[in-house]
Amino acid sequence: MFDGITRRVVSMWFPRLASDRSLRTRPADGPVALTLTQSNAERIYCLNSQAERLGLAIGMTAADARAYCPGLQCRPADPAGDARFLAALRRWATRYSPWVGVEGLDGLVLDISGAAHLFGGEAGMLTDMRRRLARAGLTVRLGLGDSRGAAWALAHHGEGVAAPGDPLVTLAPLPVAALRLEAAEVVTLERLGLRSIGDLSATPRAPLARRFGAGLLLRLDQALGRTGEQISPEAEPPHYAVRLTLPEPIGLTTDVMAGTQRLLARLCDQLDSHQAGARVLCLTLRRVDQDSRQVELRLARPLRDPARILPLFERGVAGVEAGFGIDQLRLEARVVEPLPARQSVALGPQRGDRLEDLISRLGTRIGLENIQRFLPADSHIPERGFLIAPAAYSDPAGPWVTLRPRPLRLFAPEPIAAHGAQPPRQFRWRGMALTTARATGPERIAPEWWLEDDAWRNGLRDYWRVETRQGRRLWLFHTPQVPGWYVQGEFA
């Protein structure tokens, strides 16, 4: 008890959380199973009620389940999606109590001490929970007791309510597995004839401690309320949004930018307190006719500097039709990334900052994905020696390392008429008659056999740097396995 209030805990167990979530979005008739690849085999991860009634069990291979039940509908499981759904259920459960925690992968635990009377008592609260969850298409089993352990035991092995003060009366018939023990401990206890919580509670504690250690007695005491067990509600993630309501409507771009500046200062203070930076910002302008206009800003790098962000809004704000006036501004950071503090520079923005601001300005017009940069790639194949990546979502690489000179212009191989393994003295390329003045090489490059590439089907290539009397400096190669000469690049 604390402050005269008896502690009461509710355990919510969703035995078919994954399948219920899947059927909410894609209803189906008949048995349904969710499968997950485990130990190089596709196994049953979750079943709906019809599949369970047919005798299927979690852990069966999908092949055995289909052989046993030809009409079984299989879908891929999504544990990450289930975790997000459980987090949403946790937020929903705060309607009953602010102290809500996650219990494993498919359960919630609520401390409802002093809150049950708001729903007409404990029975009324449990009825409201079942009714709302059933309407949402979710199967739930509820347990209520003085402790977290008792509530868990009742939800998983009895679905009942333990009266305040003496939970052993209700828990005694339950199996020892209801104490949240390891499977090996449960098997050993059952072999010793200790099959229920009542049997275990009546057994002397000293022999149990010597045989099983302190963990077994701790679980027993937690279920009976002799040892406290904390319920830690998860903290809500920070929400980065600020709003400004105006006493009189405004319509000039300068006025809207002034309001945006005030909002940016407050928002950046929030971001700074969490060592975060905004990547996507959305400015919502509400007009007096209750219509809204939005200006979205995507940044090349996470930022929380109002002076650098504000000018980027100017083009979007200038294009907004104010109508009869704007009476409210709302600024939200929709995408946030970590941004540790760094040493400020008194001489003004660094070179990298100016480049990022330029990318952000151009990105508001043509899209950040359309501003790209070249990055070096680890490949000796000329056309695979670089990558093209969006500049806003990649970092510039260090200097390019090449053991041999490479042409500045690289194009698809263009055949020329020549014979032999040595560079031709005279040849024609793109309608020009060229004469070789100097040739350096060869540099032999072998294809990457582990990658399929039609351009390298002719096998090895011997590359030459050829300087012509006409001033052209070309990159030629010869294919000895299938004799032929080609031009693939041009030096500056």
CSV table of C-alpha atoms in Angstrom, one decimal:
chain,number,residue,atom,x,y,z
A,1,MET,CA,0.0,0.0,0.0
A,2,PHE,CA,1.1,3.6,-0.6
A,3,ASP,CA,-0.8,6.7,0.6
A,4,GLY,CA,-3.7,4.5,1.7
A,5,ILE,CA,-4.2,3.0,-1.8
A,6,THR,CA,-3.7,-0.7,-2.4
A,7,ARG,CA,-1.6,-1.5,-5.4
A,8,ARG,CA,-3.5,-3.2,-8.2
A,9,VAL,CA,-1.9,-4.3,-11.5
A,10,VAL,CA,-3.5,-5.4,-14.8
A,11,SER,CA,-1.6,-7.6,-17.3
A,12,MET,CA,-2.8,-7.6,-20.9
A,13,TRP,CA,-1.7,-10.5,-23.0
A,14,PHE,CA,-2.3,-10.6,-26.7
A,15,PRO,CA,-1.8,-14.3,-27.6
A,16,ARG,CA,-2.4,-13.7,-31.3
A,17,LEU,CA,-1.0,-10.2,-31.7
A,18,ALA,CA,0.7,-10.8,-35.0
A,19,SER,CA,-2.1,-12.6,-36.7
A,20,ASP,CA,-4.8,-10.2,-35.4
A,21,ARG,CA,-2.8,-7.3,-36.7
A,22,SER,CA,-2.4,-8.9,-40.1
A,23,LEU,CA,-6.2,-9.8,-40.3
A,24,ARG,CA,-7.1,-6.2,-39.4
A,25,THR,CA,-5.5,-5.0,-42.6
A,26,ARG,CA,-6.2,-8.1,-44.8
A,27,PRO,CA,-9.3,-10.0,-43.6
A,28,ALA,CA,-9.5,-13.6,-44.6
A,29,ASP,CA,-11.7,-16.6,-44.0
A,30,GLY,CA,-10.3,-19.9,-42.8
A,31,PRO,CA,-7.0,-20.8,-41.1
A,32,VAL,CA,-4.2,-18.2,-41.4
A,33,ALA,CA,-0.6,-18.6,-40.3
A,34,LEU,CA,2.3,-16.1,-40.2
A,35,THR,CA,5.7,-17.6,-41.1
A,36,LEU,CA,9.2,-16.6,-40.3
A,37,THR,CA,12.5,-18.1,-41.5
A,38,GLN,CA,14.3,-19.6,-38.5
A,39,SER,CA,17.3,-22.0,-38.5
A,40,ASN,CA,17.1,-22.2,-42.4
A,41,ALA,CA,13.5,-23.3,-42.3
A,42,GLU,CA,10.2,-21.5,-42.7
A,43,ARG,CA,8.3,-22.0,-39.4
A,44,ILE,CA,5.0,-21.0,-38.0
A,45,TYR,CA,5.3,-17.7,-36.1
A,46,CYS,CA,1.7,-17.0,-35.2
A,47,LEU,CA,-1.7,-18.5,-35.9
A,48,ASN,CA,-5.3,-17.3,-35.9
A,49,SER,CA,-8.0,-19.1,-33.8
A,50,GLN,CA,-9.2,-21.3,-36.7
A,51,ALA,CA,-5.7,-22.6,-37.4
A,52,GLU,CA,-5.2,-23.3,-33.7
A,53,ARG,CA,-8.4,-25.3,-33.6
A,54,LEU,CA,-7.1,-27.5,-36.4
A,55,GLY,CA,-4.2,-28.6,-34.3
A,56,LEU,CA,-1.4,-26.4,-35.8
A,57,ALA,CA,1.2,-25.1,-33.4
A,58,ILE,CA,3.8,-22.4,-33.3
A,59,GLY,CA,7.2,-23.7,-34.3
A,60,MET,CA,6.0,-26.2,-36.9
A,61,THR,CA,7.6,-26.0,-40.3
A,62,ALA,CA,5.4,-24.4,-42.9
A,63,ALA,CA,5.7,-27.5,-45.1
A,64,ASP,CA,4.3,-29.7,-42.4
A,65,ALA,CA,1.5,-27.3,-41.6
A,66,ARG,CA,0.4,-27.1,-45.3
A,67,ALA,CA,0.5,-31.0,-45.5
A,68,TYR,CA,-1.6,-31.2,-42.4
A,69,CYS,CA,-4.0,-28.4,-43.4
A,70,PRO,CA,-4.1,-27.9,-47.3
A,71,GLY,CA,-6.3,-24.9,-47.0
A,72,LEU,CA,-3.9,-23.0,-44.8
A,73,GLN,CA,-3.2,-19.4,-45.8
A,74,CYS,CA,0.4,-18.4,-45.1
A,75,ARG,CA,1.7,-14.9,-44.8
A,76,PRO,CA,5.2,-13.5,-44.0
A,77,ALA,CA,5.5,-12.3,-40.4
A,78,ASP,CA,6.7,-8.8,-39.6
A,79,PRO,CA,8.1,-8.7,-36.0
A,80,ALA,CA,9.2,-5.0,-36.4
A,81,GLY,CA,5.7,-4.0,-37.4
A,82,ASP,CA,4.3,-6.0,-34.5
A,83,ALA,CA,6.6,-4.1,-32.1
A,84,ARG,CA,5.4,-0.8,-33.5
A,85,PHE,CA,1.7,-1.9,-33.2
A,86,LEU,CA,2.4,-2.9,-29.5
A,87,ALA,CA,3.9,0.5,-28.9
A,88,ALA,CA,0.7,2.1,-30.3
A,89,LEU,CA,-1.4,-0.1,-28.0
A,90,ARG,CA,0.7,1.0,-25.1
A,91,ARG,CA,-0.1,4.6,-25.9
A,92,TRP,CA,-3.8,3.7,-26.2
A,93,ALA,CA,-3.7,2.0,-22.8
A,94,THR,CA,-2.7,5.2,-21.1
A,95,ARG,CA,-6.4,6.0,-21.1
A,96,TYR,CA,-6.7,3.7,-18.1
A,97,SER,CA,-3.6,4.6,-16.3
A,98,PRO,CA,-0.4,6.7,-16.9
A,99,TRP,CA,1.8,3.8,-15.7
A,100,VAL,CA,1.8,1.5,-18.7
A,101,GLY,CA,4.8,-0.7,-19.6
A,102,VAL,CA,5.6,-3.3,-22.3
A,103,GLU,CA,5.6,-7.0,-21.2
A,104,GLY,CA,7.7,-9.0,-23.6
A,105,LEU,CA,6.7,-9.1,-27.3
A,106,ASP,CA,3.0,-9.4,-26.9
A,107,GLY,CA,1.8,-7.9,-23.6
A,108,LEU,CA,1.3,-4.8,-21.6
A,109,VAL,CA,1.3,-4.2,-17.8
A,110,LEU,CA,-0.7,-1.4,-16.2
A,111,ASP,CA,-0.6,-0.1,-12.6
A,112,ILE,CA,-4.2,1.0,-12.1
A,113,SER,CA,-3.9,1.8,-8.4
A,114,GLY,CA,-6.4,4.6,-7.6
A,115,ALA,CA,-7.8,4.7,-11.2
A,116,ALA,CA,-10.4,1.9,-11.3
A,117,HIS,CA,-13.1,4.0,-9.8
A,118,LEU,CA,-13.0,6.2,-12.9
A,119,PHE,CA,-14.5,3.3,-14.8
A,120,GLY,CA,-17.0,2.1,-12.3
A,121,GLY,CA,-14.6,-0.2,-10.4
A,122,GLU,CA,-12.2,-3.0,-11.4
A,123,ALA,CA,-14.9,-5.1,-13.1
A,124,GLY,CA,-16.1,-2.1,-15.1
A,125,MET,CA,-12.5,-1.3,-16.2
A,126,LEU,CA,-11.8,-4.9,-17.4
A,127,THR,CA,-15.1,-5.0,-19.2
A,128,ASP,CA,-14.3,-1.7,-21.0
A,129,MET,CA,-10.9,-3.1,-22.0
A,130,ARG,CA,-12.3,-6.3,-23.4
A,131,ARG,CA,-15.1,-4.5,-25.3
A,132,ARG,CA,-12.8,-1.9,-26.9
A,133,LEU,CA,-10.1,-4.5,-27.9
A,134,ALA,CA,-12.7,-6.9,-29.3
A,135,ARG,CA,-14.1,-4.1,-31.4
A,136,ALA,CA,-10.6,-3.5,-32.7
A,137,GLY,CA,-10.3,-7.2,-33.7
A,138,LEU,CA,-7.8,-8.1,-31.0
A,139,THR,CA,-7.8,-11.2,-28.8
A,140,VAL,CA,-6.8,-10.3,-25.3
A,141,ARG,CA,-6.5,-12.1,-21.9
A,142,LEU,CA,-6.5,-10.1,-18.8
A,143,GLY,CA,-5.2,-10.7,-15.3
A,144,LEU,CA,-5.6,-8.5,-12.2
A,145,GLY,CA,-3.7,-8.8,-9.0
A,146,ASP,CA,-1.8,-7.0,-6.3
A,147,SER,CA,1.5,-7.6,-8.1
A,148,ARG,CA,2.9,-7.7,-11.6
A,149,GLY,CA,3.7,-11.4,-11.2
A,150,ALA,CA,0.2,-12.3,-10.1
A,151,ALA,CA,-1.4,-10.3,-12.9
A,152,TRP,CA,0.9,-12.0,-15.5
A,153,ALA,CA,0.2,-15.5,-14.1
A,154,LEU,CA,-3.6,-14.9,-14.3
A,155,ALA,CA,-3.5,-13.5,-17.8
A,156,HIS,CA,-1.4,-16.4,-19.2
A,157,HIS,CA,-2.8,-19.3,-17.2
A,158,GLY,CA,-6.2,-18.5,-15.9
A,159,GLU,CA,-7.5,-15.0,-16.9
A,160,GLY,CA,-9.0,-14.0,-13.6
A,161,VAL,CA,-8.9,-11.6,-10.7
A,162,ALA,CA,-7.0,-12.1,-7.5
A,163,ALA,CA,-8.7,-10.5,-4.5
A,164,PRO,CA,-6.7,-7.8,-2.7
A,165,GLY,CA,-4.6,-9.0,0.2
A,166,ASP,CA,-4.3,-12.7,-0.4
A,167,PRO,CA,-3.4,-13.7,-4.0
A,168,LEU,CA,-2.3,-17.2,-3.0
A,169,VAL,CA,-6.0,-18.3,-2.8
A,170,THR,CA,-6.4,-17.5,-6.5
A,171,LEU,CA,-2.9,-18.5,-7.7
A,172,ALA,CA,-2.5,-21.8,-5.9
A,173,PRO,CA,-4.2,-24.0,-8.6
A,174,LEU,CA,-2.1,-22.4,-11.4
A,175,PRO,CA,0.9,-24.4,-12.8
A,176,VAL,CA,4.4,-23.4,-11.8
A,177,ALA,CA,5.0,-22.1,-15.3
A,178,ALA,CA,2.8,-19.2,-14.3
A,179,LEU,CA,5.8,-17.9,-12.2
A,180,ARG,CA,7.7,-16.8,-15.4
A,181,LEU,CA,10.3,-19.6,-14.9
A,182,GLU,CA,12.6,-21.1,-17.5
A,183,ALA,CA,11.4,-24.2,-19.2
A,184,ALA,CA,14.1,-26.4,-17.7
A,185,GLU,CA,13.1,-25.3,-14.2
A,186,VAL,CA,9.5,-26.0,-14.9
A,187,VAL,CA,10.3,-29.5,-16.1
A,188,THR,CA,12.5,-30.2,-13.1
A,189,LEU,CA,9.8,-29.0,-10.6
A,190,GLU,CA,7.1,-31.1,-12.3
A,191,ARG,CA,9.4,-34.2,-12.0
A,192,LEU,CA,9.7,-33.5,-8.3
A,193,GLY,CA,5.9,-33.4,-8.0
A,194,LEU,CA,5.7,-29.6,-7.6
A,195,ARG,CA,3.2,-28.9,-10.3
A,196,SER,CA,1.3,-26.0,-9.0
A,197,ILE,CA,2.0,-22.7,-7.2
A,198,GLY,CA,0.3,-24.0,-4.1
A,199,ASP,CA,2.6,-27.1,-4.0
A,200,LEU,CA,5.6,-24.8,-4.4
A,201,SER,CA,4.4,-22.4,-1.7
A,202,ALA,CA,3.9,-25.2,0.8
A,203,THR,CA,7.4,-26.6,0.3
A,204,PRO,CA,10.2,-25.5,2.7
A,205,ARG,CA,12.2,-22.7,1.1
A,206,ALA,CA,15.7,-23.8,2.2
A,207,PRO,CA,15.8,-27.0,0.0
A,208,LEU,CA,14.3,-25.0,-2.9
A,209,ALA,CA,17.0,-22.4,-2.6
A,210,ARG,CA,19.8,-25.0,-2.5
A,211,ARG,CA,18.4,-26.8,-5.5
A,212,PHE,CA,17.3,-24.0,-7.7
A,213,GLY,CA,18.9,-20.8,-6.4
A,214,ALA,CA,17.4,-17.5,-5.3
A,215,GLY,CA,15.7,-16.9,-8.7
A,216,LEU,CA,12.9,-19.4,-8.1
A,217,LEU,CA,12.0,-18.0,-4.7
A,218,LEU,CA,12.2,-14.4,-6.1
A,219,ARG,CA,9.6,-15.2,-8.7
A,220,LEU,CA,7.3,-16.8,-6.1
A,221,ASP,CA,7.6,-13.8,-3.8
A,222,GLN,CA,7.0,-11.4,-6.7
A,223,ALA,CA,3.8,-13.3,-7.6
A,224,LEU,CA,2.6,-13.3,-4.0
A,225,GLY,CA,3.4,-9.6,-3.5
A,226,ARG,CA,6.1,-10.2,-0.9
A,227,THR,CA,8.7,-8.6,-3.2
A,228,GLY,CA,8.0,-5.4,-5.1
A,229,GLU,CA,8.5,-5.2,-8.9
A,230,GLN,CA,8.7,-1.9,-10.7
A,231,ILE,CA,6.6,-1.0,-13.7
A,232,SER,CA,8.5,1.5,-15.8
A,233,PRO,CA,6.4,3.4,-18.4
A,234,GLU,CA,8.2,4.2,-21.6
A,235,ALA,CA,8.9,7.8,-22.2
A,236,GLU,CA,7.2,9.4,-25.1
A,237,PRO,CA,9.5,10.5,-27.9
A,238,PRO,CA,9.9,14.3,-28.1
A,239,HIS,CA,7.6,16.1,-30.4
A,240,TYR,CA,9.3,19.1,-32.2
A,241,ALA,CA,6.5,21.5,-33.1
A,242,VAL,CA,5.7,25.1,-32.1
A,243,ARG,CA,2.8,27.3,-32.9
A,244,LEU,CA,2.1,31.1,-33.1
A,245,THR,CA,-1.5,32.4,-33.1
A,246,LEU,CA,-1.8,36.0,-34.2
A,247,PRO,CA,-4.2,38.6,-32.8
A,248,GLU,CA,-4.7,40.1,-36.3
A,249,PRO,CA,-4.4,38.4,-39.7
A,250,ILE,CA,-1.2,39.1,-41.8
A,251,GLY,CA,-0.5,38.7,-45.5
A,252,LEU,CA,2.8,40.2,-46.3
A,253,THR,CA,5.8,37.9,-46.9
A,254,THR,CA,7.9,40.0,-44.6
A,255,ASP,CA,5.4,39.5,-41.7
A,256,VAL,CA,5.1,35.8,-42.3
A,257,MET,CA,8.9,35.5,-42.4
A,258,ALA,CA,9.1,37.5,-39.1
A,259,GLY,CA,6.7,35.0,-37.5
A,260,THR,CA,8.6,32.1,-38.9
A,261,GLN,CA,11.8,33.5,-37.4
A,262,ARG,CA,10.2,33.6,-33.9
A,263,LEU,CA,9.1,30.0,-34.4
A,264,LEU,CA,12.5,28.8,-35.6
A,265,ALA,CA,14.2,30.2,-32.5
A,266,ARG,CA,11.9,28.3,-30.2
A,267,LEU,CA,12.1,25.1,-32.3
A,268,CYS,CA,15.9,25.2,-32.5
A,269,ASP,CA,16.0,25.6,-28.7
A,270,GLN,CA,14.0,22.3,-28.4
A,271,LEU,CA,16.3,20.6,-30.9
A,272,ASP,CA,19.4,21.9,-29.1
A,273,SER,CA,18.2,20.5,-25.8
A,274,HIS,CA,18.0,17.0,-27.3
A,275,GLN,CA,21.2,17.3,-29.4
A,276,ALA,CA,19.2,16.9,-32.6
A,277,GLY,CA,18.9,18.6,-35.9
A,278,ALA,CA,16.0,18.9,-38.4
A,279,ARG,CA,16.1,17.3,-41.8
A,280,VAL,CA,12.5,18.0,-42.9
A,281,LEU,CA,10.6,21.1,-41.7
A,282,CYS,CA,7.0,21.9,-42.4
A,283,LEU,CA,5.5,25.4,-42.0
A,284,THR,CA,1.7,25.4,-41.9
A,285,LEU,CA,0.0,28.7,-42.5
A,286,ARG,CA,-3.7,28.8,-41.4
A,287,ARG,CA,-5.8,31.4,-43.2
A,288,VAL,CA,-8.9,33.1,-41.7
A,289,ASP,CA,-11.2,31.0,-43.9
A,290,GLN,CA,-9.8,27.9,-42.0
A,291,ASP,CA,-8.0,26.7,-45.1
A,292,SER,CA,-4.3,26.0,-44.7
A,293,ARG,CA,-1.1,26.2,-46.9
A,294,GLN,CA,2.0,24.3,-46.2
A,295,VAL,CA,5.7,25.0,-47.0
A,296,GLU,CA,7.9,22.0,-46.7
A,297,LEU,CA,11.7,22.4,-46.5
A,298,ARG,CA,14.1,19.5,-47.0
A,299,LEU,CA,17.6,20.1,-45.8
A,300,ALA,CA,20.8,18.6,-47.1
A,301,ARG,CA,22.1,18.1,-43.6
A,302,PRO,CA,20.5,18.1,-40.1
A,303,LEU,CA,20.4,21.7,-38.8
A,304,ARG,CA,19.3,23.7,-35.8
A,305,ASP,CA,20.7,27.1,-36.7
A,306,PRO,CA,17.8,29.6,-37.2
A,307,ALA,CA,20.0,32.0,-39.2
A,308,ARG,CA,20.8,29.3,-41.8
A,309,ILE,CA,17.4,27.8,-42.0
A,310,LEU,CA,15.3,31.0,-42.2
A,311,PRO,CA,16.4,32.2,-45.7
A,312,LEU,CA,15.6,28.8,-47.1
A,313,PHE,CA,11.9,29.4,-46.3
A,314,GLU,CA,11.7,32.6,-48.2
A,315,ARG,CA,11.0,31.2,-51.7
A,316,GLY,CA,8.2,28.9,-50.4
A,317,VAL,CA,6.6,31.6,-48.3
A,318,ALA,CA,6.6,34.1,-51.2
A,319,GLY,CA,4.6,31.6,-53.3
A,320,VAL,CA,1.8,31.2,-50.7
A,321,GLU,CA,-1.6,32.8,-51.4
A,322,ALA,CA,-2.6,34.5,-48.2
A,323,GLY,CA,-6.2,35.0,-49.1
A,324,PHE,CA,-8.0,37.2,-46.6
A,325,GLY,CA,-5.0,36.8,-44.2
A,326,ILE,CA,-3.1,34.3,-42.1
A,327,ASP,CA,-3.9,34.1,-38.4
A,328,GLN,CA,-1.8,31.1,-37.2
A,329,LEU,CA,1.6,29.7,-38.0
A,330,ARG,CA,2.8,26.2,-37.0
A,331,LEU,CA,6.3,24.9,-37.5
A,332,GLU,CA,7.1,21.2,-37.2
A,333,ALA,CA,10.3,19.2,-37.6
A,334,ARG,CA,9.0,16.1,-39.3
A,335,VAL,CA,12.3,14.3,-39.7
A,336,VAL,CA,14.9,14.6,-37.0
A,337,GLU,CA,18.4,13.2,-36.8
A,338,PRO,CA,21.1,13.3,-34.0
A,339,LEU,CA,23.3,16.4,-34.2
A,340,PRO,CA,26.0,16.5,-31.6
A,341,ALA,CA,27.4,19.9,-30.5
A,342,ARG,CA,30.5,21.1,-32.3
A,343,GLN,CA,32.9,24.0,-31.9
A,344,SER,CA,31.5,27.2,-33.4
A,345,VAL,CA,33.6,29.3,-35.8
A,346,ALA,CA,33.8,33.0,-35.1
A,347,LEU,CA,34.8,33.8,-38.7
A,348,GLY,CA,31.4,32.8,-40.1
A,349,PRO,CA,30.0,29.7,-41.9
A,350,GLN,CA,32.5,27.1,-42.9
A,351,ARG,CA,33.0,26.0,-46.4
A,352,GLY,CA,31.1,22.8,-45.9
A,353,ASP,CA,28.2,24.7,-44.4
A,354,ARG,CA,27.9,27.0,-47.4
A,355,LEU,CA,27.9,24.0,-49.7
A,356,GLU,CA,25.1,22.3,-47.7
A,357,ASP,CA,23.1,25.6,-47.7
A,358,LEU,CA,23.5,25.7,-51.5
A,359,ILE,CA,22.3,22.1,-51.9
A,360,SER,CA,19.3,22.9,-49.7
A,361,ARG,CA,18.4,26.0,-51.8
A,362,LEU,CA,18.7,24.1,-55.1
A,363,GLY,CA,16.9,21.1,-53.6
A,364,THR,CA,13.8,23.2,-52.9
A,365,ARG,CA,13.5,23.9,-56.6
A,366,ILE,CA,14.6,20.6,-58.3
A,367,GLY,CA,14.5,18.1,-55.5
A,368,LEU,CA,17.3,16.9,-53.2
A,369,GLU,CA,17.4,13.6,-55.0
A,370,ASN,CA,18.4,15.3,-58.3
A,371,ILE,CA,21.6,16.8,-56.9
A,372,GLN,CA,24.2,14.1,-57.1
A,373,ARG,CA,27.9,13.6,-56.5
A,374,PHE,CA,30.5,11.1,-57.6
A,375,LEU,CA,32.0,8.8,-55.1
A,376,PRO,CA,35.0,6.4,-55.5
A,377,ALA,CA,34.2,2.7,-55.6
A,378,ASP,CA,36.5,-0.2,-54.9
A,379,SER,CA,36.7,-1.8,-58.4
A,380,HIS,CA,39.5,-2.1,-61.0
A,381,ILE,CA,36.9,-2.1,-63.8
A,382,PRO,CA,37.0,1.5,-65.3
A,383,GLU,CA,33.2,1.9,-65.5
A,384,ARG,CA,32.7,0.6,-62.0
A,385,GLY,CA,35.3,2.8,-60.3
A,386,PHE,CA,32.7,5.3,-59.2
A,387,LEU,CA,29.2,5.6,-57.7
A,388,ILE,CA,26.6,8.3,-58.2
A,389,ALA,CA,24.8,9.2,-55.0
A,390,PRO,CA,22.4,12.0,-53.9
A,391,ALA,CA,24.6,14.7,-52.4
A,392,ALA,CA,22.2,15.4,-49.5
A,393,TYR,CA,22.3,11.8,-48.3
A,394,SER,CA,26.0,11.0,-48.7
A,395,ASP,CA,29.3,12.4,-47.4
A,396,PRO,CA,32.1,13.5,-49.7
A,397,ALA,CA,34.8,10.9,-50.0
A,398,GLY,CA,38.6,11.5,-49.7
A,399,PRO,CA,40.9,11.8,-52.6
A,400,TRP,CA,40.6,9.3,-55.5
A,401,VAL,CA,43.4,6.8,-55.4
A,402,THR,CA,44.4,5.4,-58.8
A,403,LEU,CA,47.6,3.4,-59.5
A,404,ARG,CA,47.4,4.3,-63.2
A,405,PRO,CA,46.2,7.4,-64.9
A,406,ARG,CA,42.5,7.4,-65.9
A,407,PRO,CA,40.8,9.6,-68.5
A,408,LEU,CA,38.6,12.4,-67.5
A,409,ARG,CA,36.0,11.4,-70.1
A,410,LEU,CA,34.9,7.8,-70.1
A,411,PHE,CA,32.3,6.4,-72.6
A,412,ALA,CA,31.1,3.1,-74.0
A,413,PRO,CA,33.8,1.3,-76.0
A,414,GLU,CA,33.8,2.3,-79.6
A,415,PRO,CA,35.4,-0.1,-82.1
A,416,ILE,CA,38.1,0.9,-84.5
A,417,ALA,CA,39.7,-0.9,-87.5
A,418,ALA,CA,43.1,-2.3,-86.4
A,419,HIS,CA,45.1,-5.6,-86.3
A,420,GLY,CA,47.7,-7.1,-84.1
A,421,ALA,CA,48.5,-6.7,-80.3
A,422,GLN,CA,50.3,-3.3,-80.7
A,423,PRO,CA,48.5,0.0,-81.1
A,424,PRO,CA,47.8,0.9,-84.7
A,425,ARG,CA,50.0,3.6,-86.3
A,426,GLN,CA,47.0,5.0,-88.2
A,427,PHE,CA,43.3,4.6,-87.5
A,428,ARG,CA,40.0,6.4,-87.9
A,429,TRP,CA,37.8,7.3,-85.0
A,430,ARG,CA,34.6,9.4,-85.1
A,431,GLY,CA,35.3,10.3,-88.7
A,432,MET,CA,38.8,11.6,-87.9
A,433,ALA,CA,42.0,10.2,-89.4
A,434,LEU,CA,44.5,9.9,-86.5
A,435,THR,CA,48.2,9.0,-86.4
A,436,THR,CA,49.8,7.5,-83.3
A,437,ALA,CA,52.7,9.6,-81.9
A,438,ARG,CA,53.3,7.8,-78.6
A,439,ALA,CA,51.8,4.8,-76.9
A,440,THR,CA,52.2,3.8,-73.3
A,441,GLY,CA,51.1,0.4,-72.0
A,442,PRO,CA,49.8,-2.2,-71.9
A,443,GLU,CA,47.8,-2.3,-68.6
A,444,ARG,CA,46.0,-5.6,-68.4
A,445,ILE,CA,42.6,-5.6,-66.7
A,446,ALA,CA,40.7,-8.9,-66.1
A,447,PRO,CA,36.9,-9.0,-65.7
A,448,GLU,CA,35.2,-9.5,-62.4
A,449,TRP,CA,34.0,-13.1,-62.9
A,450,TRP,CA,31.7,-12.9,-59.9
A,451,LEU,CA,29.6,-10.2,-61.6
A,452,GLU,CA,27.6,-10.7,-64.8
A,453,ASP,CA,28.5,-8.0,-67.3
A,454,ASP,CA,27.7,-8.2,-71.0
A,455,ALA,CA,30.3,-5.5,-71.8
A,456,TRP,CA,33.1,-7.8,-70.6
A,457,ARG,CA,32.2,-11.0,-72.4
A,458,ASN,CA,35.3,-10.7,-74.6
A,459,GLY,CA,37.5,-11.4,-71.6
A,460,LEU,CA,40.8,-9.7,-70.8
A,461,ARG,CA,41.6,-6.1,-71.9
A,462,ASP,CA,45.0,-4.6,-72.6
A,463,TYR,CA,44.7,-0.8,-72.1
A,464,TRP,CA,47.0,1.7,-73.9
A,465,ARG,CA,47.4,5.5,-73.5
A,466,VAL,CA,47.8,6.8,-77.1
A,467,GLU,CA,48.9,10.3,-77.9
A,468,THR,CA,48.2,11.3,-81.5
A,469,ARG,CA,49.9,13.8,-83.8
A,470,GLN,CA,46.5,15.6,-84.1
A,471,GLY,CA,46.5,16.4,-80.3
A,472,ARG,CA,44.0,13.7,-79.2
A,473,ARG,CA,45.0,11.7,-76.1
A,474,LEU,CA,42.9,8.6,-76.1
A,475,TRP,CA,42.5,5.4,-74.0
A,476,LEU,CA,42.5,2.3,-76.2
A,477,PHE,CA,42.2,-1.3,-75.3
A,478,HIS,CA,42.8,-4.6,-77.2
A,479,THR,CA,40.9,-7.8,-76.5
A,480,PRO,CA,43.4,-10.7,-77.1
A,481,GLN,CA,40.9,-13.5,-76.6
A,482,VAL,CA,38.5,-12.1,-79.3
A,483,PRO,CA,40.9,-9.8,-81.2
A,484,GLY,CA,39.7,-6.3,-81.6
A,485,TRP,CA,40.5,-2.6,-80.8
A,486,TYR,CA,38.3,-0.1,-79.0
A,487,VAL,CA,38.4,3.5,-77.8
A,488,GLN,CA,36.9,4.0,-74.3
A,489,GLY,CA,38.1,7.3,-73.0
A,490,GLU,CA,39.9,10.6,-73.7
A,491,PHE,CA,42.4,12.3,-71.5
A,492,ALA,CA,42.4,16.1,-71.0
